[in-house]
Coordinates of C-alpha atoms and ligand atoms in Angstrom, one line a residue:
R268 CA 122.6 184.2 -57.1
G269 CA 119.8 183.4 -53.8
K270 CA 121.1 185.0 -50.6
R271 CA 123.5 183.6 -47.9
A272 CA 122.1 183.7 -44.7
F273 CA 124.2 183.5 -41.3
I274 CA 121.9 182.7 -38.3
A275 CA 123.4 182.2 -34.9
G276 CA 121.2 181.1 -31.3
V277 CA 120.2 177.2 -33.4
A278 CA 121.3 174.4 -31.1
D279 CA 117.0 172.7 -31.5
D280 CA 114.2 172.6 -33.5
N281 CA 112.1 174.7 -31.3
G282 CA 113.2 178.0 -30.9
Y283 CA 112.8 181.4 -32.7
G284 CA 116.3 180.6 -34.7
W285 CA 115.0 177.2 -36.0
A286 CA 111.8 178.6 -37.2
I287 CA 113.8 182.0 -39.5
A288 CA 116.2 179.6 -40.7
K289 CA 113.2 177.4 -42.3
S290 CA 111.5 181.2 -43.7
L291 CA 115.1 182.2 -44.6
A292 CA 115.7 178.9 -46.8
A293 CA 111.8 178.7 -47.7
A294 CA 112.7 181.7 -49.8
G295 CA 115.9 180.6 -51.0
A296 CA 118.5 181.6 -48.4
E297 CA 121.8 179.7 -47.8
I298 CA 121.7 179.5 -44.4
I299 CA 124.5 178.6 -42.3
V300 CA 124.1 179.2 -38.2
G301 CA 126.5 179.6 -35.1
T302 CA 125.6 177.0 -32.5
W303 CA 126.9 177.6 -28.6
V304 CA 129.5 175.3 -27.6
P305 CA 127.6 174.0 -24.8
A306 CA 125.3 172.5 -27.6
L307 CA 127.0 171.7 -30.7
N308 CA 127.5 168.5 -30.1
I309 CA 124.0 167.6 -29.5
F310 CA 122.7 168.8 -32.3
E311 CA 124.9 168.1 -34.6
S312 CA 123.5 164.5 -33.7
S313 CA 120.5 164.9 -33.4
L314 CA 120.6 166.3 -37.2
R315 CA 122.3 164.1 -38.2
R316 CA 120.3 161.0 -36.9
G317 CA 117.5 161.6 -38.0
K318 CA 115.6 163.7 -35.4
F319 CA 114.6 167.0 -36.8
D320 CA 113.4 165.4 -40.0
E321 CA 110.2 166.0 -39.7
S322 CA 110.4 169.7 -39.3
R323 CA 113.3 170.6 -41.7
V324 CA 110.1 169.9 -43.8
L325 CA 109.6 173.1 -46.0
P326 CA 106.5 174.4 -47.7
D327 CA 107.4 172.9 -51.1
G328 CA 108.3 169.6 -49.3
S329 CA 111.7 169.6 -49.8
L330 CA 114.2 170.2 -46.7
M331 CA 116.1 172.2 -44.8
E332 CA 119.6 172.3 -45.9
I333 CA 121.7 173.8 -43.3
T334 CA 125.6 174.4 -45.7
K335 CA 127.4 174.1 -42.9
I336 CA 127.1 174.7 -38.1
Y337 CA 129.9 177.3 -36.2
P338 CA 130.5 177.1 -32.6
M339 CA 130.2 179.9 -31.5
D340 CA 129.9 181.3 -28.5
A341 CA 129.4 185.3 -28.5
V342 CA 129.9 186.3 -25.1
Y343 CA 134.3 186.1 -25.3
D344 CA 135.0 187.8 -29.1
S345 CA 138.9 186.8 -29.7
P346 CA 141.2 184.3 -27.4
E347 CA 142.8 186.1 -25.5
D348 CA 139.0 187.1 -23.8
V349 CA 138.8 183.2 -22.4
P350 CA 139.7 182.5 -19.2
E351 CA 141.7 179.4 -18.8
D352 CA 138.8 177.9 -17.1
V353 CA 136.5 177.4 -20.2
K354 CA 139.8 176.4 -22.3
T355 CA 140.3 173.4 -20.7
N356 CA 136.9 172.6 -20.1
K357 CA 136.1 169.1 -21.8
R358 CA 133.0 170.9 -23.6
Y359 CA 135.1 173.2 -25.1
A360 CA 138.3 171.9 -25.2
G361 CA 137.2 169.5 -28.0
T362 CA 136.3 172.6 -30.5
S363 CA 137.9 175.8 -31.5
K364 CA 137.3 179.3 -33.7
W365 CA 135.2 180.1 -31.9
T366 CA 135.2 183.7 -30.5
V367 CA 133.3 186.1 -32.4
Q368 CA 136.2 187.1 -34.2
E369 CA 138.2 183.4 -35.6
L370 CA 134.1 182.2 -36.3
V371 CA 133.9 185.1 -38.6
E372 CA 137.3 184.9 -39.5
S373 CA 135.6 181.0 -40.7
V374 CA 133.5 182.4 -42.1
K375 CA 134.7 184.2 -44.6
Q376 CA 137.4 181.9 -45.5
D377 CA 134.7 179.1 -46.5
F378 CA 132.2 181.4 -48.5
G379 CA 133.6 184.9 -48.4
S380 CA 130.0 186.9 -47.8
I381 CA 127.0 187.0 -45.3
D382 CA 123.5 189.0 -46.8
I383 CA 121.3 188.2 -43.9
L384 CA 123.1 188.2 -40.4
V385 CA 120.0 187.1 -37.6
H386 CA 120.9 186.8 -33.9
S387 CA 118.4 185.2 -31.8
L388 CA 120.2 183.9 -28.3
A389 CA 119.7 185.3 -25.1
N390 CA 121.5 184.0 -21.5
G391 CA 121.3 186.0 -18.1
P392 CA 122.1 183.5 -15.0
E393 CA 120.1 185.2 -12.9
V394 CA 117.1 184.9 -14.5
S395 CA 114.4 184.1 -12.0
K396 CA 115.2 186.8 -9.3
P397 CA 113.6 189.8 -8.9
L398 CA 115.7 193.3 -10.3
L399 CA 116.3 194.2 -6.9
E400 CA 118.0 190.7 -6.5
T401 CA 120.5 190.6 -8.9
S402 CA 124.5 190.5 -9.0
R403 CA 126.7 192.6 -10.6
Y404 CA 128.0 189.6 -12.0
G405 CA 124.6 188.0 -13.2
Y406 CA 123.2 191.6 -15.0
L407 CA 126.8 192.3 -16.6
A408 CA 126.5 188.3 -17.6
A409 CA 122.7 189.0 -19.5
I410 CA 123.7 192.4 -21.0
S411 CA 127.6 190.2 -21.8
A412 CA 125.8 187.2 -23.7
S413 CA 122.1 188.9 -25.0
S414 CA 122.8 192.7 -25.6
Y415 CA 126.8 193.1 -26.8
S416 CA 127.2 189.8 -28.2
Y417 CA 124.5 191.4 -30.7
V418 CA 126.6 194.8 -31.4
S419 CA 129.9 192.3 -31.2
L420 CA 128.8 190.3 -34.0
L421 CA 127.8 192.8 -36.2
K422 CA 130.5 194.3 -36.0
H423 CA 133.0 192.3 -36.7
F424 CA 130.3 191.0 -39.7
V425 CA 129.2 193.8 -41.1
P426 CA 132.8 193.9 -43.1
I427 CA 132.2 190.8 -45.5
M428 CA 127.7 192.2 -45.4
N429 CA 126.9 192.9 -49.2
P430 CA 125.1 196.3 -49.6
G431 CA 121.6 195.7 -49.6
G432 CA 121.9 193.2 -46.6
S433 CA 120.0 193.5 -43.5
S434 CA 120.2 192.1 -39.8
I435 CA 117.7 191.3 -37.2
S436 CA 117.5 190.1 -33.2
L437 CA 115.3 189.1 -31.1
T438 CA 113.3 191.1 -28.9
Y439 CA 111.0 191.1 -25.5
I440 CA 107.9 193.4 -24.5
A441 CA 110.2 193.7 -21.3
S442 CA 112.7 196.0 -22.6
E443 CA 109.7 198.8 -22.3
R444 CA 106.8 197.5 -19.9
I445 CA 106.8 195.5 -16.7
I446 CA 106.9 191.9 -16.9
P447 CA 107.3 190.4 -13.1
G448 CA 109.8 187.1 -13.2
Y449 CA 112.1 189.1 -16.5
G450 CA 115.1 189.3 -14.1
G451 CA 117.9 189.2 -13.8
G452 CA 119.3 192.2 -15.8
M453 CA 117.0 190.2 -19.0
S454 CA 115.3 193.2 -18.9
S455 CA 117.7 195.9 -19.3
A456 CA 119.1 193.6 -21.5
K457 CA 116.4 193.9 -23.7
A458 CA 116.9 197.9 -23.6
A459 CA 119.9 198.0 -24.6
L460 CA 119.7 195.5 -27.5
E461 CA 116.4 198.0 -28.9
S462 CA 118.6 200.8 -28.5
D463 CA 121.4 199.5 -29.6
T464 CA 119.5 198.7 -33.1
R465 CA 118.2 201.9 -33.2
V466 CA 121.5 203.2 -33.2
M467 CA 123.5 200.2 -35.5
A468 CA 121.2 200.6 -38.0
F469 CA 123.1 204.5 -38.7
E470 CA 125.5 203.5 -38.4
A471 CA 125.9 200.3 -40.6
G472 CA 123.1 202.1 -42.4
R473 CA 125.2 205.0 -43.8
K474 CA 128.5 203.0 -43.7
H475 CA 127.2 199.7 -45.2
K476 CA 123.6 200.3 -47.1
I477 CA 122.6 197.1 -44.5
R478 CA 119.6 197.6 -42.8
V479 CA 119.4 196.6 -38.6
N480 CA 115.8 195.7 -37.5
A481 CA 114.5 193.8 -34.2
I482 CA 111.8 191.8 -33.8
S483 CA 109.8 191.9 -30.9
A484 CA 108.7 188.2 -30.7
G485 CA 105.3 187.0 -28.2
P486 CA 105.9 183.7 -25.7
L487 CA 107.2 180.6 -27.3
R488 CA 108.2 178.0 -25.1
S489 CA 111.8 177.0 -26.4
R490 CA 114.4 175.4 -24.4
A491 CA 115.2 179.4 -22.6
A492 CA 112.4 179.9 -22.2
K493 CA 110.6 177.0 -20.6
A494 CA 114.7 177.4 -18.5
I495 CA 113.1 181.1 -17.2
G496 CA 110.1 179.2 -15.2
F497 CA 107.2 181.2 -16.8
I498 CA 105.9 180.6 -20.1
D499 CA 103.2 178.4 -19.7
M500 CA 101.8 181.4 -18.0
M501 CA 102.9 184.1 -20.4
I502 CA 101.7 181.7 -23.2
D503 CA 98.2 181.7 -21.0
Y504 CA 97.9 185.9 -20.8
S505 CA 98.6 186.5 -24.7
L506 CA 95.3 184.0 -25.0
A507 CA 93.1 185.1 -22.8
N508 CA 94.7 189.2 -23.1
A509 CA 96.0 189.9 -26.9
P510 CA 93.7 191.5 -29.5
L511 CA 94.6 188.4 -31.7
Q512 CA 92.9 185.1 -29.7
K513 CA 95.3 182.5 -30.9
E514 CA 99.0 180.2 -29.7
L515 CA 101.4 182.5 -31.2
S516 CA 103.3 179.9 -33.9
A517 CA 107.6 180.2 -34.1
E518 CA 106.9 180.2 -37.5
E519 CA 105.2 183.9 -37.8
V520 CA 108.0 184.8 -36.5
G521 CA 110.2 183.5 -39.2
N522 CA 107.9 184.9 -41.8
T523 CA 108.7 188.6 -40.5
A524 CA 112.1 188.1 -40.3
A525 CA 112.4 186.6 -44.5
F526 CA 110.7 190.0 -44.7
L527 CA 112.5 191.8 -43.0
A528 CA 115.4 190.5 -44.5
S529 CA 114.2 190.7 -48.2
P530 CA 114.2 194.4 -51.0
L531 CA 110.2 194.4 -49.7
A532 CA 111.7 196.0 -46.0
S533 CA 113.8 198.0 -48.4
A534 CA 113.1 201.7 -46.9
I535 CA 112.7 199.3 -43.1
T536 CA 115.7 200.1 -40.2
G537 CA 116.2 200.9 -36.9
A538 CA 112.4 199.4 -35.9
V539 CA 111.4 197.3 -33.1
V540 CA 108.6 195.3 -35.4
Y541 CA 106.4 193.9 -32.6
V542 CA 104.8 190.1 -33.7
D543 CA 103.3 188.9 -30.6
N544 CA 99.0 188.7 -31.1
G545 CA 98.9 192.5 -31.0
L546 CA 98.9 192.4 -27.1
N547 CA 101.7 195.1 -27.0
A548 CA 98.9 197.3 -27.8
M549 CA 96.8 196.1 -24.8
G550 CA 96.5 198.8 -21.8
V551 CA 94.8 196.2 -19.1
G552 CA 94.0 192.8 -19.2
V553 CA 90.2 192.1 -20.0
Ligands
NAI896 P1 116.4 179.1 -27.8 O1 117.2 178.8 -26.5 O2 116.3 178.4 -28.9 O3 117.6 180.2 -28.1 C1 118.3 180.5 -27.5 C2 120.2 180.0 -28.0 O4 120.9 181.5 -27.4 C3 120.6 178.7 -28.1 O5 120.1 177.8 -29.6 C4 121.6 178.7 -27.0 O6 122.4 178.1 -26.8 C5 122.8 180.4 -27.3 N1 123.2 180.6 -26.4 C6 123.0 181.0 -25.0 N2 124.1 181.6 -24.9 C7 125.0 181.6 -25.8 C8 126.4 182.0 -26.2 N3 126.8 182.7 -25.3 N4 127.2 181.8 -26.9 C9 126.0 181.6 -28.3 N5 125.2 181.2 -28.1 C10 124.1 181.0 -26.8 O7 115.1 180.0 -27.4 P2 114.7 181.0 -28.3 O8 113.4 181.4 -27.0 O9 113.7 181.0 -29.2 O10 115.8 182.5 -28.3 C11 115.9 182.6 -28.4 C12 115.9 184.9 -29.0 O11 114.6 184.9 -29.0 C13 116.6 185.1 -28.0 O12 117.0 187.2 -27.8 C14 115.4 185.4 -27.0 O13 115.5 186.7 -26.0 C15 114.2 186.2 -28.1 N6 112.7 186.2 -27.6 C16 112.2 184.8 -27.0 C17 110.8 184.6 -26.5 C18 110.4 183.7 -26.0 O14 109.3 183.3 -25.3 N7 110.8 182.3 -26.3 C19 109.7 186.1 -26.7 C20 110.9 187.6 -27.2 C21 111.9 187.3 -27.7

């Protein structure tokens, strides 16, 4: 049978999650996704109304099918963690079972197992503030949504992942080089995510034969990136300075994810793979 992939962090057709879903679908995988609760209604209705049909087209001309869309909020592990104001918030009250633990229980009930886990989500409420102006709340919120969310997802999913499976997350070079404007503890969150990729590669590899890798992606005009506010500047900077002077397409990241999830990458784990037109290799702007 084909492989089954769960992709966390798809809420429109502009981001890396969507592109990864497409590349995995093109390679024959069954696609199930997790969508942030507040974005769920609009995503489902847009999909139903055919708004994404053009971007659903796969190389063979067929349309990508998403077998099931699960509501999720990756900052909560179980119902006991959800504060009262969120529980009663009208964007949350209409759906249920969206904490990580409940989500994975539902996937287990519906499908039994998965082969591929993709974490393509991040959030930092103070991302536009320099680190030296970031509050403890903002810093910890960035880490919770962007780093621990991955530890929690993999921790809960790994028992239902088939041996030989693969887990992938998305990171950004701001973890290791200074990128002014990527603030609020988001640079710290990406550093944690990359370190956790190595440690979880060891633990999940030894215990479950699961590979764990990260893609350090170049700039893409996604919804999340537009919210940060400097994305056009980063794209221009890359065009001017990277070894490959072309705009990065989400599909190039999607294809790398498909490779990393495939048996072609059977000896690759604990790696951070750059998909950025080579910008990371430059020492100075030119
Ligand atoms: P995106 O907006 O398509 O994806 C982010 C997703 O995270 C959204 O669907 C949002 O609804 C979801 N989300 C936020 N908080 C959540 C929560 N608590 N629970 C569940 N879902 C939540 O944007 P993009 O840029 O494709 O982001 C995907 C990943 O790629 C992120 O990890 C991001 O940091 C990374 N990345 C993006 C780059 C870019 O230039 N766009 C560059 C390098 C990495």
